[in-house]
Amino acid sequence: MEVLMRRLPGITWLKVDIGDADSSLAKEYKITQVPYLQIYGPEGQLLADGDEALRWIDDRLVGKPP
């Protein structure tokens, strides 16, 4: 995550330790595996999660616009 923070400036990153995929927090946010990634826009809307979130990051790293 620290590498991504340096490579993608201007993005706010938040890491939350939910314990494991069976926790109440994981169930509330429909987290199916740990680690799990969700990306939210500036207005709080969910932009991508899971594998789609990884593709979103890959696209930003190669310079594709959102």
Short mmCIF file of C-alpha atoms in Angstrom, two decimals:
data_model
loop_
_atom_site.label_atom_id
_atom_site.label_comp_id
_atom_site.label_asym_id
_atom_site.label_seq_id
_atom_site.Cartn_x
_atom_site.Cartn_y
_atom_site.Cartn_z
CA MET A 1 0.00 0.00 0.00
CA GLU A 2 2.86 2.37 0.76
CA VAL A 3 4.18 1.91 -2.79
CA LEU A 4 0.76 2.75 -4.24
CA MET A 5 0.57 5.85 -2.06
CA ARG A 6 3.84 7.09 -3.56
CA ARG A 7 2.92 6.10 -7.13
CA LEU A 8 -0.58 7.60 -7.07
CA PRO A 9 -0.36 10.97 -5.29
CA GLY A 10 -3.56 12.91 -4.80
CA ILE A 11 -5.48 9.82 -3.67
CA THR A 12 -6.42 9.40 -0.03
CA TRP A 13 -5.69 5.88 1.18
CA LEU A 14 -7.26 4.28 4.25
CA LYS A 15 -6.35 0.85 5.53
CA VAL A 16 -8.79 -0.84 7.91
CA ASP A 17 -7.98 -4.04 9.77
CA ILE A 18 -11.23 -6.00 9.92
CA GLY A 19 -9.70 -9.05 11.55
CA ASP A 20 -10.95 -11.76 9.22
CA ALA A 21 -13.59 -12.35 6.55
CA ASP A 22 -16.03 -13.71 9.16
CA SER A 23 -16.16 -10.50 11.23
CA SER A 24 -19.31 -8.39 11.49
CA LEU A 25 -17.58 -5.54 9.64
CA ALA A 26 -16.69 -7.88 6.76
CA LYS A 27 -20.30 -9.04 6.55
CA GLU A 28 -21.63 -5.48 6.64
CA TYR A 29 -19.44 -4.46 3.66
CA LYS A 30 -19.79 -7.82 1.84
CA ILE A 31 -16.06 -8.54 2.08
CA THR A 32 -15.45 -12.04 0.82
CA GLN A 33 -11.68 -12.30 1.20
CA VAL A 34 -8.85 -10.69 3.14
CA PRO A 35 -7.15 -8.52 2.02
CA TYR A 36 -10.01 -6.78 0.19
CA LEU A 37 -9.96 -3.46 -1.62
CA GLN A 38 -12.72 -0.90 -2.16
CA ILE A 39 -12.29 2.42 -3.98
CA TYR A 40 -14.56 5.37 -3.28
CA GLY A 41 -14.90 8.62 -5.22
CA PRO A 42 -14.67 12.11 -3.74
CA GLU A 43 -18.42 12.16 -3.03
CA GLY A 44 -18.28 8.83 -1.18
CA GLN A 45 -19.65 6.71 -4.01
CA LEU A 46 -18.22 3.20 -4.46
CA LEU A 47 -16.20 3.20 -7.69
CA ALA A 48 -14.77 -0.30 -7.63
CA ASP A 49 -14.21 -3.22 -5.31
CA GLY A 50 -12.49 -6.59 -5.26
CA ASP A 51 -10.83 -7.57 -8.54
CA GLU A 52 -12.34 -4.54 -10.27
CA ALA A 53 -10.55 -2.29 -7.76
CA LEU A 54 -7.24 -3.94 -8.63
CA ARG A 55 -7.88 -3.24 -12.33
CA TRP A 56 -8.77 0.38 -11.44
CA ILE A 57 -5.39 0.78 -9.73
CA ASP A 58 -3.55 -0.93 -12.62
CA ASP A 59 -5.20 1.49 -15.06
CA ARG A 60 -4.11 4.52 -13.00
CA LEU A 61 -0.55 3.19 -12.79
CA VAL A 62 -0.28 3.03 -16.60
CA GLY A 63 -1.86 6.47 -16.98
CA LYS A 64 -5.43 5.64 -18.04
CA PRO A 65 -7.96 8.24 -16.83
CA PRO A 66 -10.76 7.15 -14.46
#
